[in-house]
Coordinates of C-alpha atoms in Angstrom, one line a residue:
Chain A
M2 CA 101.9 170.5 -3.0
S3 CA 103.3 167.1 -1.9
T4 CA 101.6 163.7 -2.4
T5 CA 98.7 164.5 -4.7
S6 CA 100.8 166.4 -7.2
A7 CA 103.5 163.8 -7.0
T8 CA 101.1 160.9 -7.9
T9 CA 99.6 162.8 -10.9
E10 CA 103.1 163.5 -12.2
D11 CA 104.0 159.9 -11.8
T12 CA 101.0 158.6 -13.7
Q13 CA 101.8 161.1 -16.5
S14 CA 105.4 159.9 -16.8
L15 CA 104.2 156.4 -16.8
A16 CA 101.9 157.2 -19.6
A17 CA 104.8 158.6 -21.7
P18 CA 107.9 156.7 -20.6
G19 CA 111.2 158.5 -21.0
R20 CA 109.6 161.6 -22.4
A21 CA 109.1 164.0 -19.5
Y22 CA 109.3 167.0 -21.8
D23 CA 106.9 169.8 -21.9
K24 CA 104.2 168.0 -19.9
P25 CA 101.6 170.1 -18.1
R26 CA 102.6 170.8 -14.6
K27 CA 100.3 171.1 -11.6
P28 CA 100.3 174.4 -9.9
R29 CA 102.5 174.5 -6.8
G30 CA 102.3 177.7 -4.8
G31 CA 98.9 178.0 -6.2
L32 CA 96.9 181.1 -6.9
V33 CA 99.4 183.7 -5.8
L34 CA 102.0 182.7 -8.4
S35 CA 99.4 182.4 -11.1
I36 CA 98.2 185.9 -10.4
L37 CA 101.8 187.1 -10.3
A38 CA 102.4 185.6 -13.7
W39 CA 99.3 187.4 -15.1
V40 CA 100.4 190.7 -13.6
V41 CA 103.9 190.4 -15.0
G42 CA 102.5 189.4 -18.4
I43 CA 100.2 192.4 -18.5
M44 CA 102.9 194.8 -17.3
F45 CA 105.3 193.7 -20.1
A46 CA 102.6 193.9 -22.8
F47 CA 101.2 197.2 -21.5
P48 CA 103.4 199.5 -23.4
V49 CA 102.3 197.8 -26.6
F50 CA 98.6 198.2 -25.7
W51 CA 99.3 201.8 -24.9
M52 CA 100.9 202.3 -28.3
L53 CA 97.9 200.8 -30.0
L54 CA 95.5 202.9 -27.8
I55 CA 97.3 206.1 -28.6
S56 CA 97.5 205.3 -32.3
F57 CA 93.7 205.5 -32.5
R58 CA 93.3 209.0 -31.0
S59 CA 93.3 212.4 -32.4
E60 CA 96.5 214.3 -31.8
P61 CA 95.1 216.5 -29.0
D62 CA 93.6 213.5 -27.2
A63 CA 96.9 211.5 -27.6
A64 CA 99.1 214.0 -25.7
T65 CA 97.3 214.7 -22.5
N66 CA 98.4 214.8 -18.9
P67 CA 96.9 213.0 -16.9
P68 CA 96.3 210.2 -19.5
Q69 CA 92.8 209.5 -20.7
L70 CA 91.8 205.9 -20.7
L71 CA 88.8 206.6 -22.9
A72 CA 89.0 209.0 -25.7
P73 CA 87.1 209.2 -29.0
F74 CA 88.2 206.8 -31.7
S75 CA 90.1 208.5 -34.5
L76 CA 92.0 207.3 -37.5
E77 CA 93.9 210.6 -37.8
G78 CA 97.3 209.0 -36.9
Y79 CA 97.0 206.3 -39.5
R80 CA 95.7 208.7 -42.1
T81 CA 98.7 211.1 -41.7
F82 CA 101.1 208.1 -41.7
F83 CA 99.7 206.6 -44.9
A84 CA 99.6 210.1 -46.5
A85 CA 103.4 210.1 -46.2
D86 CA 103.5 207.2 -48.6
P87 CA 105.1 204.4 -46.5
W88 CA 104.6 201.8 -49.2
P89 CA 108.1 201.9 -50.9
P90 CA 110.0 201.5 -47.6
L91 CA 107.6 198.8 -46.4
L92 CA 108.1 197.0 -49.7
N93 CA 111.9 197.4 -49.5
S94 CA 111.8 195.9 -46.0
L95 CA 109.7 193.0 -47.3
T96 CA 112.1 192.4 -50.2
A97 CA 115.2 192.5 -48.1
S98 CA 113.8 190.3 -45.3
V99 CA 112.1 187.7 -47.4
L100 CA 114.9 187.4 -50.0
S101 CA 117.7 187.2 -47.4
T102 CA 115.7 184.6 -45.4
V103 CA 115.4 182.4 -48.5
L104 CA 119.1 182.9 -49.3
V105 CA 120.1 182.1 -45.7
L106 CA 118.2 178.9 -45.8
L107 CA 119.6 177.8 -49.2
L108 CA 123.2 178.3 -48.0
A109 CA 122.8 177.3 -44.3
F110 CA 121.1 174.0 -44.9
P111 CA 123.9 172.3 -46.8
A112 CA 126.4 173.8 -44.3
A113 CA 124.5 172.5 -41.4
Y114 CA 124.2 169.1 -43.1
A115 CA 128.0 169.0 -43.5
L116 CA 128.3 169.9 -39.8
S117 CA 125.9 167.4 -38.4
I118 CA 124.7 164.5 -40.6
R119 CA 128.1 163.6 -41.9
P120 CA 130.3 166.0 -39.9
V121 CA 133.5 167.2 -41.4
R122 CA 136.5 167.0 -39.2
K123 CA 137.0 169.8 -36.6
W124 CA 133.3 170.8 -37.1
T125 CA 133.2 172.4 -33.7
D126 CA 135.9 174.8 -34.8
V127 CA 133.9 175.7 -37.8
M128 CA 130.8 176.3 -35.6
F129 CA 132.9 178.5 -33.3
F130 CA 134.3 180.5 -36.2
L131 CA 130.8 181.1 -37.5
L132 CA 129.5 182.3 -34.1
S133 CA 132.6 184.5 -33.7
T134 CA 131.6 186.4 -36.8
K135 CA 128.4 187.4 -34.9
M136 CA 130.6 189.0 -32.3
L137 CA 132.0 191.3 -34.9
P138 CA 129.8 194.4 -34.4
I139 CA 128.3 195.8 -37.6
V140 CA 129.9 199.1 -36.8
A141 CA 133.3 197.6 -37.1
A142 CA 132.7 196.7 -40.8
I143 CA 130.4 199.5 -41.8
L144 CA 133.0 202.0 -43.2
P145 CA 134.5 199.6 -45.8
L146 CA 131.0 198.5 -46.7
Y147 CA 130.0 202.1 -47.2
L148 CA 133.1 202.9 -49.3
F149 CA 132.6 199.7 -51.3
A150 CA 129.0 200.6 -52.0
K151 CA 129.9 204.1 -53.0
T152 CA 132.6 203.2 -55.4
T153 CA 130.6 200.4 -57.1
G154 CA 127.4 202.5 -57.3
L155 CA 125.6 200.0 -55.0
L156 CA 124.7 202.7 -52.5
D157 CA 121.0 202.9 -52.0
N158 CA 120.5 199.5 -53.5
I159 CA 118.1 197.0 -51.8
F160 CA 120.0 194.0 -53.1
L161 CA 123.2 195.0 -51.4
L162 CA 121.3 195.2 -48.2
T163 CA 119.7 191.8 -48.8
I164 CA 123.2 190.2 -49.3
L165 CA 124.4 191.9 -46.1
Y166 CA 121.4 190.7 -44.1
T167 CA 122.1 187.2 -45.4
S168 CA 125.6 187.2 -44.0
M169 CA 124.4 188.8 -40.8
N170 CA 121.9 185.9 -40.1
M171 CA 123.9 183.1 -41.6
P172 CA 125.9 182.1 -38.4
I173 CA 122.8 181.8 -36.2
A174 CA 120.9 179.9 -38.9
V175 CA 123.8 177.4 -39.3
W176 CA 123.9 177.0 -35.5
M177 CA 120.2 176.4 -35.2
L178 CA 119.9 174.1 -38.2
Q179 CA 122.9 172.1 -37.1
S180 CA 121.3 171.3 -33.8
F181 CA 118.0 170.4 -35.4
L182 CA 119.8 168.1 -37.9
A183 CA 121.7 166.5 -35.1
E184 CA 118.4 165.2 -33.8
V185 CA 117.7 163.0 -36.8
P186 CA 118.3 159.5 -35.5
V187 CA 121.4 157.9 -37.0
E188 CA 119.6 154.5 -37.2
M189 CA 117.0 156.1 -39.5
L190 CA 119.7 157.4 -41.8
E191 CA 121.5 154.1 -41.9
A192 CA 118.3 152.2 -42.6
A193 CA 117.6 154.6 -45.5
Q194 CA 121.2 153.9 -46.8
I195 CA 120.8 150.1 -46.6
D196 CA 117.5 150.4 -48.4
G197 CA 119.5 152.1 -51.2
A198 CA 117.8 155.5 -50.9
D199 CA 119.8 158.3 -52.6
L200 CA 120.6 161.6 -51.0
I201 CA 117.5 163.4 -52.2
T202 CA 115.1 160.7 -51.1
T203 CA 116.8 160.5 -47.7
L204 CA 116.5 164.2 -47.3
R205 CA 112.9 164.2 -48.3
K206 CA 111.7 161.2 -46.5
V207 CA 113.8 161.0 -43.4
V208 CA 115.4 164.4 -42.7
A209 CA 112.7 166.8 -43.8
P210 CA 110.0 165.7 -41.4
V211 CA 112.3 166.1 -38.4
V212 CA 113.7 169.5 -39.3
M213 CA 110.7 171.2 -40.8
P214 CA 109.8 173.0 -37.5
G215 CA 113.4 173.9 -37.2
I216 CA 113.5 175.4 -40.7
A217 CA 110.4 177.4 -39.9
A218 CA 112.0 178.7 -36.6
V219 CA 115.2 179.7 -38.4
A220 CA 113.2 181.5 -41.1
L221 CA 111.1 183.4 -38.5
I222 CA 114.2 184.6 -36.6
C223 CA 116.1 185.6 -39.8
F224 CA 113.0 187.5 -40.9
I225 CA 112.6 189.3 -37.6
F226 CA 116.3 190.4 -37.4
S227 CA 116.3 191.5 -41.0
W228 CA 113.1 193.4 -40.7
N229 CA 114.3 195.1 -37.5
E230 CA 117.8 196.2 -38.7
L231 CA 118.4 199.9 -38.7
L232 CA 122.1 200.8 -38.7
L233 CA 123.2 199.2 -42.0
A234 CA 120.0 200.4 -43.7
R235 CA 120.5 203.9 -42.4
V236 CA 124.1 204.2 -43.7
L237 CA 123.8 202.2 -46.9
T238 CA 120.4 203.3 -48.2
G239 CA 118.8 206.6 -49.2
P240 CA 115.5 207.7 -50.7
V241 CA 115.2 204.7 -53.1
A242 CA 116.1 201.7 -51.0
G243 CA 115.3 203.0 -47.5
T244 CA 113.6 200.4 -45.3
A245 CA 110.7 200.7 -42.9
P246 CA 112.9 201.3 -39.8
V247 CA 114.8 204.1 -41.7
F248 CA 111.5 205.6 -42.8
L249 CA 110.2 205.5 -39.3
M250 CA 113.2 207.2 -38.0
G251 CA 113.4 210.0 -40.6
F252 CA 109.6 210.5 -40.5
I253 CA 109.9 211.6 -36.8
T254 CA 112.8 213.9 -37.0
S255 CA 111.8 215.7 -40.2
Q256 CA 108.2 216.6 -39.2
G257 CA 108.3 217.3 -35.4
L258 CA 106.4 215.2 -33.0
F259 CA 102.8 213.9 -33.4
L260 CA 102.3 211.3 -30.9
A261 CA 99.3 209.5 -32.5
K262 CA 101.1 209.4 -35.8
V263 CA 104.3 208.1 -34.2
C264 CA 102.3 205.3 -32.5
A265 CA 100.4 204.5 -35.6
A266 CA 103.6 204.3 -37.7
S267 CA 105.4 202.2 -35.0
F268 CA 102.5 199.8 -34.9
V269 CA 102.2 199.4 -38.7
V270 CA 106.0 198.8 -39.0
S271 CA 105.9 196.3 -36.2
L272 CA 102.8 194.5 -37.5
P273 CA 104.4 191.9 -39.8
V274 CA 106.8 190.8 -37.0
L275 CA 104.0 190.8 -34.4
I276 CA 101.8 188.6 -36.6
A277 CA 104.6 186.2 -37.6
G278 CA 105.8 186.0 -34.0
F279 CA 102.4 185.4 -32.4
A280 CA 101.4 182.9 -35.1
A281 CA 104.6 180.9 -34.7
Q282 CA 105.5 181.4 -31.0
D283 CA 106.0 177.6 -30.4
K284 CA 108.5 177.6 -33.3
L285 CA 110.2 180.6 -31.8
V286 CA 110.7 178.8 -28.5
Q287 CA 112.1 175.8 -30.3
G288 CA 114.3 177.9 -32.5
L289 CA 115.7 180.0 -29.7
S290 CA 116.5 176.9 -27.6
M291 CA 118.5 175.8 -30.7
G292 CA 116.5 172.7 -31.2
A293 CA 117.3 171.3 -27.7
V294 CA 113.6 170.9 -27.1
K295 CA 111.3 169.1 -29.6
Chain I
M11 CA 136.0 181.8 -25.4
S12 CA 136.8 178.6 -27.2
T13 CA 135.8 176.5 -24.2
V14 CA 132.4 178.0 -24.3
A15 CA 131.8 177.5 -27.9
T16 CA 133.0 173.9 -27.9
S17 CA 130.9 173.1 -24.8
T18 CA 127.8 174.6 -26.3
A19 CA 128.4 173.1 -29.7
G20 CA 129.5 169.8 -28.2
A21 CA 126.5 169.6 -26.0
T22 CA 124.1 169.8 -28.9
S23 CA 125.8 167.0 -30.7
A24 CA 126.6 164.7 -27.8
T25 CA 123.9 162.4 -29.0
R26 CA 125.5 161.8 -32.3
Q27 CA 128.4 159.7 -33.6
P28 CA 129.7 160.8 -36.9
T29 CA 128.5 158.4 -39.6
T30 CA 131.4 157.7 -41.9
R31 CA 131.3 156.3 -45.3
K32 CA 134.3 154.8 -46.8
H33 CA 134.1 156.2 -50.3
D34 CA 133.6 159.8 -49.0
T35 CA 136.4 162.1 -50.0
P36 CA 137.1 165.0 -47.6
W37 CA 136.2 167.4 -50.4
R38 CA 132.8 165.9 -51.0
R39 CA 132.1 166.3 -47.3
R40 CA 133.3 169.9 -47.2
L41 CA 131.6 171.0 -50.4
P42 CA 128.2 171.7 -48.8
L43 CA 129.9 173.8 -46.2
L44 CA 131.8 176.0 -48.5
P45 CA 129.2 178.4 -50.0
A46 CA 128.0 179.5 -46.5
L47 CA 131.5 179.8 -45.2
I48 CA 132.9 181.7 -48.2
F49 CA 129.8 184.0 -48.1
V50 CA 130.4 184.8 -44.4
I51 CA 134.1 185.3 -44.7
V52 CA 133.9 187.6 -47.7
L53 CA 131.1 189.7 -46.2
T54 CA 132.3 190.0 -42.6
Q55 CA 136.1 189.2 -42.5
L56 CA 137.1 191.2 -45.5
P57 CA 135.4 194.4 -44.4
F58 CA 136.8 194.0 -40.9
A59 CA 140.3 193.5 -42.4
A60 CA 139.7 196.7 -44.3
T61 CA 138.7 198.5 -41.1
L62 CA 141.8 197.2 -39.4
V63 CA 143.9 198.7 -42.3
V64 CA 142.1 202.0 -42.2
S65 CA 142.5 202.2 -38.4
F66 CA 146.3 202.7 -39.1
I67 CA 145.7 205.5 -41.6
H68 CA 145.0 209.3 -41.1
W69 CA 141.9 209.6 -43.2
N70 CA 139.3 212.3 -42.9
A71 CA 136.9 212.7 -45.8
Y72 CA 136.8 216.4 -45.2
Y73 CA 140.6 216.6 -46.0
P74 CA 141.0 214.1 -48.9
D75 CA 144.6 215.2 -49.6
D76 CA 145.9 214.4 -46.2
I77 CA 145.7 210.6 -46.3
A78 CA 148.8 209.1 -44.7
F79 CA 150.0 206.3 -42.5
A80 CA 149.2 207.0 -38.9
G81 CA 150.8 204.2 -36.9
V82 CA 148.9 203.9 -33.7
D83 CA 147.9 207.5 -33.8
N84 CA 144.2 206.8 -34.3
F85 CA 144.1 204.4 -31.3
V86 CA 145.9 207.0 -29.2
R87 CA 143.3 209.6 -30.2
V88 CA 140.5 207.1 -29.4
F89 CA 141.9 206.4 -25.9
T90 CA 142.6 210.0 -25.1
D91 CA 139.3 211.3 -26.4
V92 CA 137.0 211.8 -23.4
N93 CA 134.0 210.9 -25.4
A94 CA 135.5 207.7 -26.7
R95 CA 136.5 206.6 -23.2
S96 CA 133.1 207.4 -21.9
A97 CA 131.6 205.4 -24.8
V98 CA 133.6 202.4 -23.8
I99 CA 132.4 202.6 -20.2
V100 CA 128.8 203.2 -21.3
T101 CA 128.9 200.1 -23.6
I102 CA 130.2 198.0 -20.7
V103 CA 127.7 199.3 -18.2
L104 CA 124.8 199.1 -20.6
T105 CA 125.6 195.5 -21.7
V106 CA 126.3 194.1 -18.3
A107 CA 123.3 195.7 -16.7
V108 CA 120.9 194.8 -19.4
V109 CA 122.1 191.3 -19.8
L110 CA 122.2 190.5 -16.1
I111 CA 118.8 192.1 -15.3
S112 CA 117.1 190.5 -18.3
L113 CA 118.7 187.2 -17.3
V114 CA 117.4 187.3 -13.7
L115 CA 114.0 188.6 -14.7
G116 CA 113.7 186.2 -17.6
M117 CA 114.6 183.3 -15.4
A118 CA 112.0 184.3 -12.8
I119 CA 109.3 184.7 -15.4
A120 CA 110.2 181.5 -17.2
M121 CA 109.8 179.7 -13.9
L122 CA 106.4 181.4 -13.4
L123 CA 105.4 180.2 -16.9
D124 CA 106.7 176.7 -16.4
R125 CA 103.7 176.0 -14.1
R126 CA 100.3 175.1 -15.3
F127 CA 97.7 177.7 -14.7
G128 CA 94.7 179.2 -16.3
G129 CA 95.6 181.2 -19.4
R130 CA 99.2 180.2 -19.4
S131 CA 99.5 180.5 -23.2
V132 CA 97.8 183.9 -23.1
V133 CA 100.4 185.2 -20.6
R134 CA 103.2 183.8 -22.7
T135 CA 101.8 185.6 -25.7
L136 CA 101.7 188.9 -23.7
M137 CA 105.3 188.3 -22.5
I138 CA 106.6 187.9 -26.1
A139 CA 105.1 191.1 -27.3
P140 CA 108.1 193.4 -26.4
F141 CA 110.5 191.2 -28.4
L142 CA 108.2 191.5 -31.5
V143 CA 108.1 195.3 -31.5
V144 CA 110.7 196.7 -34.0
P145 CA 113.5 198.1 -31.9
I146 CA 113.3 201.6 -33.4
A147 CA 109.6 201.6 -32.8
A148 CA 110.1 200.4 -29.2
A149 CA 112.6 203.2 -28.7
L150 CA 110.2 205.8 -30.1
L151 CA 107.4 204.4 -27.9
W152 CA 109.5 204.7 -24.7
K153 CA 110.9 208.1 -25.5
H154 CA 107.7 209.8 -26.6
A155 CA 104.7 207.9 -25.2
L156 CA 106.2 206.8 -21.9
Y157 CA 109.2 209.0 -20.8
N158 CA 108.1 212.3 -22.2
P159 CA 108.0 214.8 -19.3
E160 CA 104.9 216.7 -20.5
Y161 CA 102.5 214.1 -21.8
G162 CA 104.3 210.7 -21.3
L163 CA 102.4 207.9 -19.5
F164 CA 104.7 207.8 -16.5
N165 CA 104.3 211.5 -15.5
G166 CA 100.6 211.2 -16.5
L167 CA 100.2 208.4 -14.0
L168 CA 102.0 210.5 -11.3
T169 CA 99.5 213.3 -11.9
L170 CA 96.6 210.8 -11.8
V171 CA 97.8 209.4 -8.5
L172 CA 99.3 212.4 -6.7
G173 CA 97.2 215.1 -8.2
K174 CA 98.1 218.4 -9.9
D175 CA 101.2 219.1 -7.8
A176 CA 102.8 215.7 -8.6
P177 CA 106.5 215.8 -9.4
Q178 CA 107.1 215.6 -13.2
P179 CA 110.6 214.4 -13.6
D180 CA 112.4 214.6 -17.0
W181 CA 113.3 210.9 -17.0
V182 CA 115.6 210.8 -20.0
G183 CA 117.3 214.1 -19.1
A184 CA 117.8 213.3 -15.5
M185 CA 118.9 209.7 -15.8
P186 CA 119.8 208.9 -19.4
L187 CA 121.5 205.6 -18.7
P188 CA 118.8 204.0 -16.4
S189 CA 116.2 205.1 -19.0
L190 CA 118.1 203.3 -21.7
I191 CA 118.6 200.2 -19.4
I192 CA 114.9 200.0 -18.6
A193 CA 113.8 200.3 -22.2
L194 CA 116.4 197.7 -23.3
V195 CA 115.5 195.3 -20.4
W196 CA 111.9 195.5 -21.5
Q197 CA 112.8 194.5 -25.0
W198 CA 115.3 191.7 -24.2
T199 CA 113.8 190.0 -21.2
P200 CA 111.2 188.1 -23.4
F201 CA 114.1 186.9 -25.6
M202 CA 116.0 185.5 -22.5
M203 CA 112.7 184.2 -21.1
L204 CA 111.9 182.2 -24.2
I205 CA 115.3 180.5 -24.3
L206 CA 115.2 179.7 -20.5
L207 CA 111.6 178.5 -20.7
A208 CA 112.6 176.0 -23.4
G209 CA 115.3 174.9 -21.0
L210 CA 113.0 174.5 -18.1
Q211 CA 110.6 172.4 -20.1
S212 CA 113.3 170.0 -21.2
R213 CA 114.0 169.2 -17.5
P214 CA 113.3 165.5 -16.7
L215 CA 110.7 165.9 -14.0
D216 CA 110.9 162.4 -12.5
V217 CA 114.2 163.2 -10.9
V218 CA 112.9 166.5 -9.4
E219 CA 109.9 164.6 -8.0
A220 CA 112.2 161.9 -6.5
A221 CA 114.2 164.7 -4.8
R222 CA 111.1 166.3 -3.6
I223 CA 109.8 163.0 -2.1
D224 CA 113.2 162.6 -0.5
G225 CA 112.5 165.9 1.3
A226 CA 114.5 168.4 -0.8
G227 CA 113.3 172.0 -0.4
A228 CA 112.3 174.2 -3.3
W229 CA 115.6 176.2 -3.0
Q230 CA 117.7 173.1 -2.8
I231 CA 116.0 171.7 -5.9
F232 CA 116.6 175.1 -7.7
V233 CA 120.3 175.3 -6.8
N234 CA 121.3 171.7 -7.1
M235 CA 119.0 170.4 -9.9
T236 CA 117.5 173.3 -11.9
L237 CA 120.5 175.5 -12.3
P238 CA 122.9 172.8 -13.4
H239 CA 120.4 171.6 -16.0
M240 CA 119.9 175.2 -17.1
R241 CA 123.6 176.1 -17.5
R242 CA 123.6 175.5 -21.3
Y243 CA 120.5 177.6 -21.7
I244 CA 121.8 180.4 -19.5
E245 CA 125.1 180.5 -21.4
L246 CA 123.3 180.7 -24.6
S247 CA 121.0 183.5 -23.5
V248 CA 123.9 185.5 -22.0
L249 CA 126.0 185.0 -25.2
L250 CA 123.3 185.9 -27.6
G251 CA 122.1 188.8 -25.4
S252 CA 125.6 190.2 -25.1
I253 CA 126.2 190.0 -28.8
Y254 CA 123.0 192.0 -29.6
V255 CA 123.1 194.5 -26.7
V256 CA 126.8 195.5 -27.2
Q257 CA 125.8 196.5 -30.7
N258 CA 122.7 198.4 -29.7
F259 CA 122.3 201.5 -31.8
D260 CA 118.6 202.1 -32.2
H261 CA 117.8 202.9 -28.6
V262 CA 120.8 205.1 -27.9
F263 CA 120.2 207.0 -31.1
T264 CA 116.5 207.5 -30.5
I265 CA 116.0 207.8 -26.7
T266 CA 119.0 209.9 -25.6
G267 CA 120.7 210.8 -28.9
G268 CA 124.0 210.1 -27.0
A269 CA 123.4 213.1 -24.8
S270 CA 124.7 213.5 -21.2
G271 CA 127.4 210.8 -21.5
S272 CA 125.1 208.1 -22.8
A273 CA 126.7 207.4 -26.1
N274 CA 127.9 203.8 -26.5
L275 CA 130.5 202.7 -29.0
P276 CA 128.3 201.9 -31.9
F277 CA 126.7 205.4 -31.6
Y278 CA 130.2 207.0 -31.1
I279 CA 131.5 205.3 -34.2
Y280 CA 128.4 206.2 -36.2
Q281 CA 129.0 209.9 -35.3
T282 CA 132.7 209.8 -35.9
F283 CA 132.2 208.3 -39.3
Y284 CA 128.9 209.9 -40.4
T285 CA 129.1 213.4 -38.9
A286 CA 132.9 214.0 -38.3
Q287 CA 133.8 211.9 -41.4
D288 CA 137.0 210.8 -39.6
Y289 CA 137.4 207.4 -41.2
G290 CA 140.7 206.6 -39.4
R291 CA 139.4 207.3 -35.9
A292 CA 136.1 205.6 -36.6
S293 CA 137.9 202.5 -37.7
A294 CA 140.2 202.5 -34.7
A295 CA 137.1 202.8 -32.5
G296 CA 135.6 199.9 -34.5
V297 CA 138.6 197.7 -33.8
V298 CA 138.4 198.7 -30.1
T299 CA 134.7 197.7 -30.1
V300 CA 135.5 194.2 -31.5
I301 CA 138.1 193.6 -28.8
G302 CA 135.7 195.0 -26.2
T303 CA 132.8 192.7 -27.4
L304 CA 135.0 189.7 -27.0
I305 CA 136.1 190.8 -23.5
I306 CA 132.5 191.5 -22.5
A307 CA 131.2 188.2 -23.8
M308 CA 134.0 186.4 -21.9
L309 CA 133.5 188.3 -18.7
A310 CA 129.7 187.8 -18.8
L311 CA 130.2 184.1 -19.3
R312 CA 132.8 183.9 -16.6
T313 CA 130.3 185.4 -14.2
V314 CA 127.8 182.9 -15.2
F315 CA 130.3 180.0 -14.9
S316 CA 131.3 181.0 -11.4
M317 CA 127.7 180.7 -10.3
F318 CA 127.9 177.0 -10.8
K319 CA 130.1 174.6 -9.0
E320 CA 131.3 172.7 -12.1
E321 CA 130.7 169.0 -11.6
S322 CA 132.2 167.9 -14.9
R323 CA 133.4 169.2 -18.2

């Protein structure tokens, strides 16, 4: 505590004047708080470990009371899961998530540009309107969407779902991109203008380097929310365009309960999000803080 | 509501003055905004407008010949329906409980992770895991692998610790709402934690150090310096958390199936529309949900606001 830590902090802030962000902190409160942090972290991750552990057991070993910590390794759960042909739904999820993420970025970037680099008048009203559309629960629009899809023959069509996911993620994407773009220093933009750079050059040379991490964060979040979505997919898709979450749900109710299989299926369906999230967790932190931290 | 939005939006842009160019026509400025805006309006506002219209119509798909103007009949039916009233209350309880508990837990954990210690990044990775499990998978995991009264982990641990005669409660059956709240808090705390951690790490530390040297205690620093700095981040996490938790469908559908008075509005609407095929009543309930969402978001933010003695706006 006290003097020693204060001096180290001071030297650090001298080393990087004016940028006190995200600099390593000395432990205060010491070992107890560090152990507490570890305990909390392990507690939160434990259900995921448990799911993974159960998924590698035979069905009789999976459902025991008391629980076994060590049981023979088995691929039975995964074998029965893949025997149920999960590829079409996984592919549907991938299509809807990736396509809608690309679409969101293509539409949200110009909008965020208009709201930050050269803001239109009343831009805060536009931002509020966009966020307010997020407060519209999906259930409040689902019936007309269903009837529309039914009459136009778009029911059970993965591209309708893609379009809906795009609109679902658009507000958050514009919000996040707006705050990232707002961090591009005005002086740099003006300098580029004076040098006679056209819009494309300015975007490429000045804006892109600053907002690239932001774009990655937005893409990651849009991907996660699209991949996870269940209600729209459940109501608007069927055997052809059903997504992985719908498959996961139907898979349980139709065949009774097999714990190892449920855990294997849950893990496989979560895997793309887990990989993307773990790989880009710094981006996730930045994205969720809406670009307030660089 | 509008104050909140402008303050959050305004805060992000406080650093920037609009750069104006003389030869810009307003339309050239608005053009890049239009595709996104039109897209969102067509796909969210039009369907909601249609829902609003249907909410004033008697329309049950099982009786296709009996479609007629209903006035406020559907709304009366929603408010006199015991299940619908219960769904309103469940939605409020679920949202407020999950958001507040996740906020407090997330704040505490963010503060733990804001310190430097061995394996900090590993602990953060562990903490993020629940947010990265697909919600329907998480709900299945809680229901079958953890809560199950016969072979779930919780009762298994009770047997392990207390022996053969350990109590084996039926968690979901005995307390459906707390079971839902715990599973949802597990999933949403990491999300809140991530936003709050980013906020903590953007805190200018020299001021905090100065206060500490001047003899300010840890609690004083937390209340007078950390919380005011964190306001924007707390608002943001409450707002986003409320928006997503109000709409929760996956957990209610999977864990309790809406049994024993645990159906929330999204689940109630899903049932009314999907099973009962009562389009009119489902739409009226949808409209009620939208109004409720706005009220909850406002109340949640009010609560957060009153925690701070506003110094300036």
